[in-house]
Amino acid sequence: QVQLVESGGGLVQAGGSLRLSCAASDSISTMNNMGWYRQAPGKQRVFVARITSGGSTDYADSVKGRFTISRDNAKNTVYLQMNTLKPEDTDVYYCYAYRGLSTYWGQGTQVTVSS
């Protein structure tokens, strides 16, 4: 079992920045990939960004050029740097880790962007 703890969410004005962190209880170098999803109340989770064990990254079209995912293997932490935030980025953001056939989720962190 892998525990994931997100932090870094909050309230920010449009155009501002936030950095989300996802700390894992196990070595992230053993994960096939890790990343972030977002979810609005009553809606399905939507993919935001992913980073593979080899360091390749992938982003949703809506965040390309504004968000950057990265990782620090020594700290077992994955980050999501979010710049030029828009009100439509408001959601709960969830970190995930995929290893073998299992997917693990964090508890989520609220991001609210005011106009």
Coordinates of C-alpha atoms in Angstrom, one line a residue:
Q1 CA 0.0 0.0 0.0
V2 CA 1.2 3.5 -0.9
Q3 CA 0.1 6.6 0.9
L4 CA 0.1 9.9 -0.9
V5 CA -0.3 13.2 0.8
E6 CA -1.0 16.3 -1.2
S7 CA -0.3 19.9 -0.1
G8 CA 0.0 23.4 -1.6
G9 CA -3.6 24.1 -2.6
G10 CA -5.3 27.3 -1.7
L11 CA -6.9 30.5 -2.9
V12 CA -5.2 32.6 -5.5
Q13 CA -6.2 35.4 -7.9
A14 CA -6.4 34.8 -11.6
G15 CA -2.9 35.0 -13.1
G16 CA -1.2 33.8 -10.0
S17 CA 0.7 30.6 -9.3
L18 CA 0.6 27.7 -6.9
R19 CA 2.8 24.6 -6.5
L20 CA 1.2 21.4 -5.4
S21 CA 3.2 18.7 -3.7
C22 CA 2.5 15.0 -3.4
A23 CA 4.6 13.1 -0.9
A24 CA 4.7 9.3 -1.2
S25 CA 5.3 6.8 1.6
D26 CA 7.3 4.6 -0.7
S27 CA 10.1 5.2 -3.2
I28 CA 8.6 7.0 -6.3
S29 CA 11.3 5.5 -8.4
T30 CA 9.4 2.2 -8.2
M31 CA 6.2 3.8 -9.7
N32 CA 5.4 3.3 -13.3
N33 CA 4.1 6.8 -13.4
M34 CA 2.6 9.5 -11.1
G35 CA 0.5 12.5 -11.8
W36 CA -2.5 14.6 -11.1
Y37 CA -6.2 14.6 -11.8
R38 CA -8.8 17.2 -11.0
Q39 CA -12.4 16.9 -10.0
A40 CA -15.4 19.2 -9.7
P41 CA -18.3 18.4 -7.5
G42 CA -20.5 15.8 -9.1
K43 CA -18.2 15.2 -12.0
Q44 CA -15.6 12.6 -13.0
R45 CA -12.0 13.1 -12.4
V46 CA -10.1 14.6 -15.3
F47 CA -6.5 14.0 -16.2
V48 CA -4.1 17.0 -15.7
A49 CA -0.5 15.8 -15.9
R50 CA 1.7 12.7 -15.7
I51 CA 5.4 11.9 -15.3
T52 CA 6.7 8.4 -16.1
S53 CA 9.5 6.5 -14.4
G54 CA 11.7 7.5 -17.3
G55 CA 10.9 11.2 -16.9
S56 CA 8.6 11.7 -19.8
T57 CA 5.7 14.1 -19.2
D58 CA 2.2 14.5 -20.5
Y59 CA -0.3 17.2 -20.1
A60 CA -4.0 17.9 -20.7
D61 CA -4.4 20.4 -23.5
S62 CA -6.0 22.9 -21.1
V63 CA -2.9 23.2 -19.0
K64 CA -0.1 22.9 -21.6
G65 CA 2.3 25.8 -21.3
R66 CA 1.0 26.8 -17.9
F67 CA 1.6 23.7 -15.7
T68 CA 4.8 21.8 -15.2
I69 CA 5.1 18.4 -13.4
S70 CA 8.3 17.3 -11.9
R71 CA 9.7 15.0 -9.3
D72 CA 12.3 14.7 -6.6
N73 CA 13.2 11.0 -6.1
A74 CA 15.3 11.8 -3.0
K75 CA 12.3 13.3 -1.4
N76 CA 9.8 10.9 -2.8
T77 CA 7.7 13.8 -4.0
V78 CA 6.0 14.9 -7.2
Y79 CA 5.2 18.5 -7.8
L80 CA 2.8 20.4 -10.0
Q81 CA 3.8 24.0 -10.7
M82 CA 0.7 25.9 -11.8
N83 CA 1.3 29.3 -13.4
T84 CA -1.1 31.8 -15.0
L85 CA -4.0 30.2 -13.2
K86 CA -7.5 30.8 -14.4
P87 CA -10.9 30.6 -12.6
E88 CA -11.7 27.5 -14.6
D89 CA -8.7 25.8 -13.0
T90 CA -10.7 25.7 -9.7
D91 CA -11.2 22.1 -8.6
V92 CA -10.0 19.5 -6.1
Y93 CA -6.6 18.2 -7.3
Y94 CA -5.7 14.6 -6.7
C95 CA -2.3 13.0 -6.9
Y96 CA -2.0 9.4 -8.0
A97 CA 0.6 6.8 -8.3
Y98 CA 0.5 3.7 -10.6
R99 CA 2.6 0.7 -9.8
G100 CA 2.1 -2.8 -11.2
L101 CA -1.6 -3.2 -11.5
S102 CA -2.5 -0.8 -8.7
T103 CA -3.4 2.8 -8.6
Y104 CA -3.1 4.8 -5.4
W105 CA -4.8 8.2 -4.7
G106 CA -4.2 11.0 -2.3
Q107 CA -6.9 12.7 -0.4
G108 CA -7.0 15.8 -2.6
T109 CA -6.2 19.4 -2.2
Q110 CA -8.5 22.3 -3.1
V111 CA -7.4 24.9 -5.6
T112 CA -9.6 28.0 -5.9
V113 CA -8.8 30.7 -8.5
S114 CA -10.7 34.0 -8.0
S115 CA -11.4 36.3 -11.0

